[in-house]
């Protein structure tokens, strides 16, 4: 080598001919990535520019990496259902570069020690970046701040007592009644954290179950009849009333009922700091799928009536619902079969859905239910804004993490559960065989090509990192 030679080191990645989403619209350019971050977006690509990897995105759409704000990866405690490797492979195959994992594992994520154990487990196995909701219950109500300091900005609580004999598994996850809920919210209000709820009135459901049993109404429809819309509406109303009185910032997980959305809309109008998430299944499937598929369509809250599904869209369009998650909650087949050989209430509740969330939402674009620009907003940008990750994540601009989801909006295919990475693929009867339009072609996390050519690059296991959430001031 002579003095004066310029050593041109190839940069990490170029995504050329990119129709990419930024500032509320699709733009065109070539995206240059270095050290896991977006270095520059250029209009002209110099011929001399070399890269370790070049992806030609002509004819495709490039979204900021999608974030699933609601998953259950089950580790530790229930790894027969999922673990951080299988779950993160499924996430990458589904187009997600980051997930927020829920705290109802064993032991639940109710203190820093358990959080750190989970971080270590995920760091060893996960392909995608991850964050954790903390468990908040009456039992650990005075020990929340250390979790927040450790990067847990959002907490989840179930508004029902722990099942008898399972108190340890539910430690820190539950409140017994509204009185405990109010005191817990008073404690949470001393922090800046976001408090997220599964809203269904437990006592109402218990009474409905008893009544239906007495009447011997024990078909598959038992599931949605015992969990009527009013159970959600009442619960959302209580959370809003208590949030108003205590000043805590709240979130409603998987909202499904239009009347509950109307309450959220009104609370927002009054200036309350409240966010609402729904899941794609509540926008697409109605309760007739429970009649048909029984336990395989069983999730909580239940799928709603066709009219309610229709009306739920209004609140996505008007922005009351700002996030769409998957509530990926895998089980093994036997846990669902229990509801076929016995009664539906004996089956576990949840869908293994992270690999179908995006293609099913893209199909709704093809059907004209929403415009393509809303997908990166509902499934990435808004989530990152709500949880303090923006603009490090959730946007395509220099300095942001090089997280991308590249899709082919025109490609149709048939969902085949046998191709899935989730351990819960055997329970995916509801989605299997569905015709969809819109396909993930690349998932790229901090410049690493995690998914391409229909396959996950499993060599990236352990390269995902913990990203702490924080409160926007
Ligand atoms: Zn969930």
Tab-separated table of C-alpha atoms and ligand atoms in Angstrom:
chain	number	residue	atom	x	y	z
A	1	UNK	CA	0.000	0.000	0.000
A	2	UNK	CA	1.361	3.374	-0.970
A	3	UNK	CA	1.062	6.444	1.121
A	4	UNK	CA	-1.941	8.399	-0.045
A	5	UNK	CA	-4.065	5.395	-0.989
A	6	UNK	CA	-7.569	5.861	0.236
A	7	UNK	CA	-8.912	2.796	1.933
A	8	UNK	CA	-12.596	2.600	1.181
A	9	UNK	CA	-14.211	0.427	3.761
A	10	UNK	CA	-17.575	-0.866	2.600
A	11	UNK	CA	-20.403	0.405	4.713
A	12	UNK	CA	-22.688	-2.048	6.491
A	13	UNK	CA	-25.823	-1.908	4.394
A	14	UNK	CA	-27.446	-0.031	1.544
A	15	UNK	CA	-31.163	-0.244	0.887
A	16	UNK	CA	-31.403	1.162	-2.600
A	17	UNK	CA	-34.504	2.339	-4.466
A	18	UNK	CA	-36.378	2.605	-1.202
A	19	UNK	CA	-39.926	3.895	-1.067
A	20	UNK	CA	-39.711	4.620	2.656
A	21	UNK	CA	-42.142	5.979	5.223
A	22	UNK	CA	-41.125	9.197	6.957
A	23	UNK	CA	-42.917	12.384	8.018
A	24	UNK	CA	-46.387	10.930	7.363
A	25	UNK	CA	-45.762	9.943	3.748
A	26	UNK	CA	-43.775	7.711	1.450
A	27	UNK	CA	-40.534	9.201	0.109
A	28	UNK	CA	-37.933	7.883	-2.306
A	29	UNK	CA	-34.186	7.494	-1.718
A	30	UNK	CA	-31.296	5.183	-0.934
A	31	UNK	CA	-30.733	4.406	2.740
A	32	UNK	CA	-27.163	4.019	3.991
A	33	UNK	CA	-26.584	2.128	7.226
A	34	UNK	CA	-23.466	2.102	9.359
A	35	UNK	CA	-22.903	0.677	12.855
A	36	UNK	CA	-26.531	-0.337	13.181
A	37	UNK	CA	-27.834	3.155	12.572
A	38	UNK	CA	-29.142	5.100	9.619
A	39	UNK	CA	-26.190	7.146	8.406
A	40	UNK	CA	-27.723	9.034	5.534
A	41	UNK	CA	-30.522	8.938	2.989
A	42	UNK	CA	-29.352	10.016	-0.451
A	43	UNK	CA	-31.090	10.802	-3.722
A	44	UNK	CA	-28.183	9.590	-5.881
A	45	UNK	CA	-26.083	6.558	-5.208
A	46	UNK	CA	-22.433	6.997	-6.094
A	47	UNK	CA	-21.076	4.169	-8.244
A	48	UNK	CA	-18.079	3.834	-6.007
A	49	UNK	CA	-20.094	3.229	-2.924
A	50	UNK	CA	-19.580	-0.285	-1.621
A	51	UNK	CA	-21.526	-2.087	1.046
A	52	UNK	CA	-21.306	-5.419	2.791
A	53	UNK	CA	-24.970	-5.952	1.953
A	54	UNK	CA	-27.083	-4.289	-0.723
A	55	UNK	CA	-30.836	-4.724	-0.801
A	56	UNK	CA	-32.780	-3.497	-3.798
A	57	UNK	CA	-36.187	-2.410	-2.499
A	58	UNK	CA	-37.587	-1.366	-5.897
A	59	UNK	CA	-41.317	-1.979	-6.030
A	60	UNK	CA	-41.520	-2.574	-2.271
A	61	UNK	CA	-42.354	-0.368	0.727
A	62	UNK	CA	-39.917	0.272	3.554
A	63	UNK	CA	-41.420	0.872	7.009
A	64	UNK	CA	-39.556	1.763	10.185
A	65	UNK	CA	-39.073	-1.573	11.978
A	66	UNK	CA	-42.416	-2.652	13.363
A	67	UNK	CA	-42.796	-2.951	17.125
A	68	UNK	CA	-45.272	-5.374	18.665
A	69	UNK	CA	-46.455	-3.626	21.822
A	70	UNK	CA	-48.112	-6.737	23.262
A	71	UNK	CA	-46.566	-10.206	23.283
A	72	UNK	CA	-46.252	-13.119	25.698
A	73	UNK	CA	-42.983	-14.957	25.058
A	74	UNK	CA	-43.549	-17.113	28.162
A	75	UNK	CA	-39.973	-17.321	29.446
A	76	UNK	CA	-39.304	-18.138	32.227
A	77	UNK	CA	-41.923	-20.565	33.453
A	78	UNK	CA	-43.818	-21.687	30.378
A	79	UNK	CA	-41.218	-22.456	27.738
A	80	UNK	CA	-43.220	-25.417	26.441
A	81	UNK	CA	-45.399	-22.663	24.888
A	82	UNK	CA	-42.674	-20.256	23.696
A	83	UNK	CA	-39.239	-18.952	24.612
A	84	UNK	CA	-37.176	-15.957	23.600
A	85	UNK	CA	-35.594	-17.823	20.680
A	86	UNK	CA	-38.774	-19.233	19.118
A	87	UNK	CA	-40.754	-16.088	19.919
A	88	UNK	CA	-38.164	-13.725	18.459
A	89	UNK	CA	-37.804	-15.883	15.325
A	90	UNK	CA	-41.587	-15.619	14.935
A	91	UNK	CA	-41.349	-11.857	15.498
A	92	UNK	CA	-38.696	-11.473	12.778
A	93	UNK	CA	-40.723	-13.635	10.384
A	94	UNK	CA	-43.759	-11.475	11.153
A	95	UNK	CA	-41.891	-8.256	10.315
A	96	UNK	CA	-41.130	-7.077	13.873
A	97	UNK	CA	-37.780	-5.711	14.996
A	98	UNK	CA	-38.824	-5.148	18.594
A	99	UNK	CA	-41.359	-6.531	21.064
A	100	UNK	CA	-42.770	-5.445	24.426
A	101	UNK	CA	-43.185	-8.555	26.519
A	102	UNK	CA	-45.869	-8.934	29.179
A	103	UNK	CA	-45.048	-9.737	32.825
A	104	UNK	CA	-47.258	-12.790	33.466
A	105	UNK	CA	-44.445	-15.320	33.397
A	106	UNK	CA	-43.271	-17.441	36.332
A	107	UNK	CA	-42.004	-15.713	38.369
A	108	UNK	CA	-43.752	-12.535	37.179
A	109	UNK	CA	-41.675	-9.431	36.417
A	110	UNK	CA	-42.516	-7.775	39.746
A	111	UNK	CA	-39.050	-6.729	40.928
A	112	UNK	CA	-35.607	-5.837	39.589
A	113	UNK	CA	-34.140	-9.261	40.299
A	114	UNK	CA	-36.755	-10.981	38.136
A	115	UNK	CA	-36.426	-8.305	35.476
A	116	UNK	CA	-32.679	-8.822	35.291
A	117	UNK	CA	-33.116	-12.579	35.008
A	118	UNK	CA	-35.464	-12.044	32.081
A	119	UNK	CA	-33.104	-9.590	30.411
A	120	UNK	CA	-30.270	-12.143	30.668
A	121	UNK	CA	-32.454	-14.917	29.211
A	122	UNK	CA	-33.562	-12.743	26.312
A	123	UNK	CA	-30.078	-11.364	25.656
A	124	UNK	CA	-28.843	-14.906	25.212
A	125	UNK	CA	-31.528	-15.912	22.719
A	126	UNK	CA	-33.467	-13.066	21.150
A	127	UNK	CA	-32.967	-11.980	17.547
A	128	UNK	CA	-35.068	-8.848	17.961
A	129	UNK	CA	-34.812	-5.981	20.438
A	130	UNK	CA	-37.069	-6.224	23.439
A	131	UNK	CA	-38.515	-4.411	26.390
A	132	UNK	CA	-40.576	-5.511	29.352
A	133	UNK	CA	-43.755	-4.410	31.036
A	134	UNK	CA	-43.465	-4.641	34.785
A	135	UNK	CA	-45.972	-6.474	36.950
A	136	UNK	CA	-47.907	-4.186	39.264
A	137	UNK	CA	-50.297	-5.589	41.808
A	138	UNK	CA	-51.561	-4.675	45.238
A	139	UNK	CA	-48.835	-6.860	46.752
A	140	UNK	CA	-45.893	-4.919	45.259
A	141	UNK	CA	-47.538	-1.486	45.110
A	142	UNK	CA	-44.847	0.177	47.206
A	143	UNK	CA	-41.916	-1.277	45.245
A	144	UNK	CA	-42.428	0.135	41.738
A	145	UNK	CA	-39.758	2.829	41.452
A	146	UNK	CA	-36.722	0.471	41.316
A	147	UNK	CA	-38.281	-1.265	38.284
A	148	UNK	CA	-38.833	2.098	36.613
A	149	UNK	CA	-35.213	3.065	37.276
A	150	UNK	CA	-34.213	-0.219	35.606
A	151	UNK	CA	-36.023	0.667	32.358
A	152	UNK	CA	-39.571	-0.512	32.974
A	153	UNK	CA	-41.760	2.428	32.135
A	154	UNK	CA	-45.030	0.579	31.654
A	155	UNK	CA	-46.826	-1.744	34.029
A	156	UNK	CA	-49.620	-4.237	33.486
A	157	UNK	CA	-52.305	-5.293	35.935
A	158	UNK	CA	-55.102	-7.806	35.725
A	159	UNK	CA	-58.284	-6.676	37.412
A	160	UNK	CA	-59.065	-9.993	39.034
A	161	UNK	CA	-57.846	-11.867	42.102
A	162	UNK	CA	-55.250	-14.618	41.677
A	163	UNK	CA	-56.888	-18.029	41.170
A	164	UNK	CA	-56.938	-20.119	44.363
A	165	UNK	CA	-53.722	-22.066	44.792
A	166	UNK	CA	-51.906	-20.000	42.155
A	167	UNK	CA	-51.120	-16.967	44.320
A	168	UNK	CA	-47.351	-17.260	43.807
A	169	UNK	CA	-47.662	-17.431	40.011
A	170	UNK	CA	-49.810	-14.281	40.059
A	171	UNK	CA	-47.753	-12.368	42.620
A	172	UNK	CA	-47.680	-8.690	41.756
A	173	UNK	CA	-50.009	-9.105	38.796
A	174	UNK	CA	-53.436	-8.635	40.313
A	175	UNK	CA	-55.747	-6.643	42.523
A	176	UNK	CA	-58.611	-8.301	44.405
A	177	UNK	CA	-61.120	-5.485	44.047
A	178	UNK	CA	-61.652	-1.827	43.116
A	179	UNK	CA	-60.486	-0.665	46.529
A	180	UNK	CA	-57.081	-2.284	46.021
A	181	UNK	CA	-57.003	-0.929	42.473
A	182	UNK	CA	-57.530	2.616	43.690
A	183	UNK	CA	-54.754	2.379	46.277
A	184	UNK	CA	-52.409	0.874	43.692
A	185	UNK	CA	-53.175	3.686	41.256
A	186	UNK	CA	-52.441	6.228	43.980
A	187	UNK	CA	-48.987	4.657	44.396
A	188	UNK	CA	-48.412	4.511	40.628
A	189	UNK	CA	-49.350	8.190	40.336
A	190	UNK	CA	-46.273	9.045	42.426
A	191	UNK	CA	-44.198	7.844	39.453
A	192	UNK	CA	-44.154	8.835	35.780
A	193	UNK	CA	-44.945	5.306	34.648
A	194	UNK	CA	-47.707	4.270	32.255
A	195	UNK	CA	-50.195	1.913	33.854
A	196	UNK	CA	-51.816	-0.510	31.384
A	197	UNK	CA	-54.893	-2.610	32.087
A	198	UNK	CA	-56.688	-5.663	30.872
A	199	UNK	CA	-60.218	-4.272	31.243
A	200	UNK	CA	-62.965	-6.782	31.920
A	201	UNK	CA	-65.164	-6.721	35.034
A	202	UNK	CA	-64.327	-9.964	36.789
A	203	UNK	CA	-67.404	-10.182	39.028
A	204	UNK	CA	-69.766	-9.665	36.134
A	205	UNK	CA	-68.045	-12.457	34.182
A	206	UNK	CA	-68.209	-14.840	37.160
A	207	UNK	CA	-71.946	-14.199	37.546
A	208	UNK	CA	-72.585	-14.699	33.835
A	209	UNK	CA	-70.639	-17.974	33.874
A	210	UNK	CA	-72.738	-19.217	36.789
A	211	UNK	CA	-75.988	-18.214	35.100
A	212	UNK	CA	-75.067	-19.862	31.790
A	213	UNK	CA	-74.067	-23.072	33.587
A	214	UNK	CA	-77.365	-23.137	35.447
A	215	UNK	CA	-79.157	-22.816	32.113
A	216	UNK	CA	-76.922	-25.490	30.627
A	217	UNK	CA	-75.837	-23.094	27.888
A	218	UNK	CA	-72.412	-24.603	27.500
A	219	UNK	CA	-71.677	-24.457	23.767
A	220	UNK	CA	-68.744	-22.577	22.255
A	221	UNK	CA	-70.786	-19.345	22.511
A	222	UNK	CA	-70.428	-19.665	26.308
A	223	UNK	CA	-67.135	-17.859	25.856
A	224	UNK	CA	-68.475	-14.578	24.496
A	225	UNK	CA	-71.821	-14.740	26.306
A	226	UNK	CA	-70.030	-14.964	29.637
A	227	UNK	CA	-67.779	-12.009	28.800
A	228	UNK	CA	-70.233	-9.433	27.409
A	229	UNK	CA	-69.236	-6.009	26.071
A	230	UNK	CA	-70.565	-4.305	29.186
A	231	UNK	CA	-67.861	-6.044	31.254
A	232	UNK	CA	-65.251	-4.147	29.246
A	233	UNK	CA	-67.154	-0.859	29.174
A	234	UNK	CA	-67.635	-0.852	32.963
A	235	UNK	CA	-63.987	-1.685	33.534
A	236	UNK	CA	-62.690	1.045	31.207
A	237	UNK	CA	-65.032	3.530	32.914
A	238	UNK	CA	-63.615	2.603	36.335
A	239	UNK	CA	-60.015	2.936	35.144
A	240	UNK	CA	-60.786	6.349	33.682
A	241	UNK	CA	-62.576	7.540	36.821
A	242	UNK	CA	-59.711	6.366	39.047
A	243	UNK	CA	-57.099	7.839	36.696
A	244	UNK	CA	-58.896	11.165	36.855
A	245	UNK	CA	-58.873	11.052	40.651
A	246	UNK	CA	-55.253	9.923	41.015
A	247	UNK	CA	-53.573	11.548	38.000
A	248	UNK	CA	-51.842	8.363	36.840
A	249	UNK	CA	-51.103	7.975	33.114
A	250	UNK	CA	-53.018	4.973	31.850
A	251	UNK	CA	-53.281	2.645	28.890
A	252	UNK	CA	-56.032	0.269	27.841
A	253	UNK	CA	-54.703	-2.993	26.410
A	254	UNK	CA	-56.615	-4.732	23.627
A	255	UNK	CA	-59.714	-2.534	23.581
A	256	UNK	CA	-62.511	-4.211	21.625
A	257	UNK	CA	-65.822	-2.450	22.347
A	258	UNK	CA	-66.858	0.778	20.557
A	259	UNK	CA	-68.661	2.090	23.659
A	260	UNK	CA	-65.422	1.692	25.634
A	261	UNK	CA	-63.551	3.549	22.877
A	262	UNK	CA	-66.063	6.386	23.169
A	263	UNK	CA	-65.111	6.734	26.851
A	264	UNK	CA	-61.418	6.885	25.935
A	265	UNK	CA	-62.143	9.470	23.255
A	266	UNK	CA	-64.012	11.657	25.733
A	267	UNK	CA	-61.244	11.304	28.353
A	268	UNK	CA	-58.656	12.355	25.766
A	269	UNK	CA	-60.784	15.334	24.837
A	270	UNK	CA	-60.768	16.347	28.497
A	271	UNK	CA	-56.972	16.236	28.464
A	272	UNK	CA	-56.324	12.927	30.183
A	273	UNK	CA	-53.054	11.144	29.352
A	274	UNK	CA	-54.593	7.877	28.150
A	275	UNK	CA	-53.619	5.587	25.281
A	276	UNK	CA	-55.512	2.671	23.755
A	277	UNK	CA	-54.298	-0.397	21.922
A	278	UNK	CA	-56.366	-2.867	19.984
A	279	UNK	CA	-55.211	-6.093	18.367
A	280	UNK	CA	-55.657	-6.956	14.723
A	281	UNK	CA	-57.967	-9.895	15.487
A	282	UNK	CA	-60.588	-7.568	16.960
A	283	UNK	CA	-60.667	-5.607	13.696
A	284	UNK	CA	-61.011	-8.667	11.486
A	285	UNK	CA	-62.750	-11.582	13.184
A	286	UNK	CA	-66.160	-11.561	14.862
A	287	UNK	CA	-67.755	-13.939	17.355
A	288	UNK	CA	-69.011	-16.266	14.609
A	289	UNK	CA	-65.409	-17.520	14.455
A	290	UNK	CA	-65.809	-18.696	18.059
A	291	UNK	CA	-68.945	-20.587	17.007
A	292	UNK	CA	-66.890	-22.221	14.276
A	293	UNK	CA	-63.452	-22.701	15.820
A	294	UNK	CA	-64.267	-22.833	19.536
A	295	UNK	CA	-61.065	-22.853	21.648
A	296	UNK	CA	-58.906	-21.946	18.633
A	297	UNK	CA	-60.679	-18.583	18.431
A	298	UNK	CA	-60.734	-18.116	22.194
A	299	UNK	CA	-58.953	-15.042	23.496
A	300	UNK	CA	-59.716	-12.455	26.199
A	301	UNK	CA	-61.506	-10.133	25.702
A	302	UNK	CA	-63.498	-12.310	23.300
A	303	UNK	CA	-64.077	-11.605	19.629
A	304	UNK	CA	-67.095	-9.301	19.396
A	305	UNK	CA	-70.229	-9.026	17.227
A	306	UNK	CA	-69.914	-8.096	13.576
A	307	UNK	CA	-71.461	-4.695	14.289
A	308	UNK	CA	-68.908	-3.971	17.004
A	309	UNK	CA	-66.037	-5.064	14.759
A	310	UNK	CA	-67.285	-2.618	12.100
A	311	UNK	CA	-67.603	0.240	14.563
A	312	UNK	CA	-64.197	-0.419	16.128
A	313	UNK	CA	-62.623	0.735	12.857
A	314	UNK	CA	-64.039	4.237	13.391
A	315	UNK	CA	-61.834	4.615	16.457
A	316	UNK	CA	-58.753	3.472	14.574
A	317	UNK	CA	-59.444	5.996	11.832
A	318	UNK	CA	-60.063	8.892	14.271
A	319	UNK	CA	-56.931	8.113	16.303
A	320	UNK	CA	-58.615	7.113	19.597
A	321	UNK	CA	-56.864	3.776	19.130
A	322	UNK	CA	-53.248	4.636	18.357
A	323	UNK	CA	-51.628	1.194	18.443
A	324	UNK	CA	-52.287	-2.246	16.985
A	325	UNK	CA	-50.584	-5.171	18.751
A	326	UNK	CA	-50.922	-8.908	18.314
A	327	UNK	CA	-51.366	-10.142	21.917
A	328	UNK	CA	-49.298	-13.108	20.750
A	329	UNK	CA	-50.136	-15.659	23.469
A	330	UNK	CA	-49.096	-19.149	22.351
A	331	UNK	CA	-50.204	-22.439	23.852
A	332	UNK	CA	-49.625	-26.053	22.942
A	333	UNK	CA	-52.453	-27.918	21.294
A	334	UNK	CA	-53.469	-29.924	24.373
A	335	UNK	CA	-54.165	-26.690	26.242
A	336	UNK	CA	-56.720	-25.745	23.586
A	337	UNK	CA	-58.065	-29.269	23.048
A	338	UNK	CA	-59.196	-29.283	26.668
A	339	UNK	CA	-62.012	-27.029	25.485
A	340	UNK	CA	-63.161	-29.463	22.819
A	341	UNK	CA	-63.175	-32.704	24.775
A	342	UNK	CA	-64.610	-30.863	27.779
A	343	UNK	CA	-66.109	-27.382	27.860
A	344	UNK	CA	-64.730	-24.250	26.234
A	345	UNK	CA	-63.930	-22.652	29.607
A	346	UNK	CA	-61.365	-25.396	30.191
A	347	UNK	CA	-59.317	-24.240	27.186
A	348	UNK	CA	-56.547	-21.673	27.552
A	349	UNK	CA	-57.223	-18.185	26.196
A	350	UNK	CA	-54.935	-16.691	23.567
A	351	UNK	CA	-53.804	-16.801	19.951
A	352	UNK	CA	-50.319	-17.412	18.533
A	353	UNK	CA	-50.567	-14.461	16.225
A	354	UNK	CA	-47.324	-12.522	15.732
A	355	UNK	CA	-46.622	-14.066	12.322
A	356	UNK	CA	-50.011	-13.151	10.863
A	357	UNK	CA	-50.579	-9.710	12.354
A	358	UNK	CA	-48.908	-7.711	9.570
A	359	UNK	CA	-50.114	-9.703	6.528
A	360	UNK	CA	-53.679	-9.609	7.888
A	361	UNK	CA	-53.482	-5.842	8.474
A	362	UNK	CA	-51.991	-5.342	4.982
A	363	UNK	CA	-54.925	-7.318	3.622
A	364	UNK	CA	-57.216	-4.739	5.227
A	365	UNK	CA	-55.314	-2.077	3.260
A	366	UNK	CA	-55.929	-4.050	0.067
A	367	UNK	CA	-59.620	-4.148	1.006
A	368	UNK	CA	-59.667	-0.370	1.452
A	369	UNK	CA	-60.250	-0.358	5.225
A	370	UNK	CA	-57.241	1.889	5.828
A	371	UNK	CA	-54.426	3.436	3.826
A	372	UNK	CA	-50.943	1.944	3.725
A	373	UNK	CA	-49.468	4.958	5.553
A	374	UNK	CA	-51.454	3.993	8.660
A	375	UNK	CA	-49.682	0.649	9.049
A	376	UNK	CA	-46.263	2.065	10.059
A	377	UNK	CA	-48.035	4.585	12.289
A	378	UNK	CA	-50.225	2.060	14.145
A	379	UNK	CA	-47.587	-0.653	14.342
A	380	UNK	CA	-44.403	1.348	14.896
A	381	UNK	CA	-44.307	5.152	15.046
A	382	UNK	CA	-47.181	5.726	17.482
A	383	UNK	CA	-45.993	2.921	19.751
A	384	UNK	CA	-42.482	4.379	19.871
A	385	UNK	CA	-43.914	7.826	20.608
A	386	UNK	CA	-46.218	6.509	23.338
A	387	UNK	CA	-43.375	4.703	25.083
A	388	UNK	CA	-40.543	7.191	24.689
A	389	UNK	CA	-38.535	5.320	22.046
A	390	UNK	CA	-39.034	7.877	19.281
A	391	UNK	CA	-36.989	9.030	17.326
A	392	UNK	CA	-34.369	6.386	18.186
A	393	UNK	CA	-36.911	3.872	16.915
A	394	UNK	CA	-40.144	4.210	14.936
A	395	UNK	CA	-38.785	6.489	12.231
A	396	UNK	CA	-36.521	6.468	9.203
A	397	UNK	CA	-34.083	9.349	9.465
A	398	UNK	CA	-30.329	9.735	10.034
A	399	UNK	CA	-29.335	8.781	13.576
A	400	UNK	CA	-32.235	6.384	14.154
A	401	UNK	CA	-31.651	2.671	14.685
A	402	UNK	CA	-31.495	0.896	11.310
A	403	UNK	CA	-34.676	-1.088	11.921
A	404	UNK	CA	-36.745	-1.742	8.803
A	405	UNK	CA	-39.667	-3.851	7.710
A	406	UNK	CA	-39.774	-4.186	3.930
A	407	UNK	CA	-43.035	-5.397	2.487
A	408	UNK	CA	-44.480	-6.307	-0.869
A	409	UNK	CA	-48.000	-4.899	-0.773
A	410	UNK	CA	-48.980	-6.655	-3.999
A	411	UNK	CA	-47.899	-10.199	-3.128
A	412	UNK	CA	-50.725	-12.542	-2.205
A	413	UNK	CA	-50.270	-15.843	-0.494
A	414	UNK	CA	-52.070	-18.369	1.637
A	415	UNK	CA	-51.252	-18.572	5.333
A	416	UNK	CA	-49.714	-21.931	6.169
A	417	UNK	CA	-49.244	-22.507	9.900
A	418	UNK	CA	-46.679	-25.215	9.218
A	419	UNK	CA	-44.212	-22.543	8.081
A	420	UNK	CA	-44.412	-20.668	11.412
A	421	UNK	CA	-41.584	-20.327	13.912
A	422	UNK	CA	-43.786	-20.006	17.005
A	423	UNK	CA	-44.133	-23.049	19.239
A	424	UNK	CA	-47.859	-22.261	19.184
A	425	UNK	CA	-48.315	-22.925	15.469
A	426	UNK	CA	-50.477	-25.985	16.158
A	427	UNK	CA	-53.216	-23.781	17.629
A	428	UNK	CA	-53.346	-21.459	14.599
A	429	UNK	CA	-56.461	-23.025	13.051
A	430	UNK	CA	-58.177	-19.632	12.922
A	431	UNK	CA	-55.628	-18.198	10.485
A	432	UNK	CA	-54.507	-21.296	8.594
A	433	UNK	CA	-55.524	-21.288	4.930
A	434	UNK	CA	-56.500	-17.608	4.952
A	435	UNK	CA	-55.798	-15.735	1.687
A	436	UNK	CA	-53.793	-12.591	2.377
A	437	UNK	CA	-52.394	-9.765	0.296
A	438	UNK	CA	-49.180	-8.181	1.511
A	439	UNK	CA	-46.040	-9.980	2.530
A	440	UNK	CA	-42.946	-9.341	4.642
A	441	UNK	CA	-39.872	-9.637	2.419
A	442	UNK	CA	-37.153	-8.356	4.764
A	443	UNK	CA	-36.924	-7.698	8.490
A	444	UNK	CA	-33.819	-5.725	9.408
A	445	UNK	CA	-32.888	-4.966	13.028
A	446	UNK	CA	-30.080	-2.454	13.644
A	447	UNK	CA	-28.666	-3.264	10.220
A	448	UNK	CA	-28.797	-7.050	10.651
A	449	UNK	CA	-30.883	-8.884	8.028
A	450	UNK	CA	-32.962	-11.035	10.376
A	451	UNK	CA	-35.432	-12.312	7.803
A	452	UNK	CA	-35.080	-12.656	4.026
A	453	UNK	CA	-36.232	-15.062	1.309
A	454	UNK	CA	-38.906	-16.427	3.613
A	455	UNK	CA	-36.409	-17.561	6.229
A	456	UNK	CA	-35.191	-16.282	9.578
A	457	UNK	CA	-31.426	-15.991	9.937
A	458	UNK	CA	-31.188	-17.934	13.193
A	459	UNK	CA	-27.487	-17.066	13.460
A	460	UNK	CA	-28.589	-13.721	14.889
A	461	UNK	CA	-29.966	-15.379	18.039
A	462	UNK	CA	-28.628	-13.430	20.999
A	463	UNK	CA	-28.069	-10.197	19.080
A	464	UNK	CA	-31.277	-8.496	20.227
A	465	UNK	CA	-30.841	-5.981	23.031
A	466	UNK	CA	-32.892	-4.725	25.952
A	467	UNK	CA	-34.225	-1.247	25.298
A	468	UNK	CA	-35.519	0.565	28.349
A	469	UNK	CA	-38.671	2.582	27.949
A	470	UNK	CA	-38.957	6.013	29.485
A	471	UNK	CA	-41.477	8.700	30.093
A	472	UNK	CA	-41.608	11.592	27.671
A	473	UNK	CA	-41.629	14.807	29.629
B	1	LIG	ZN1	-52.000	-10.215	26.532
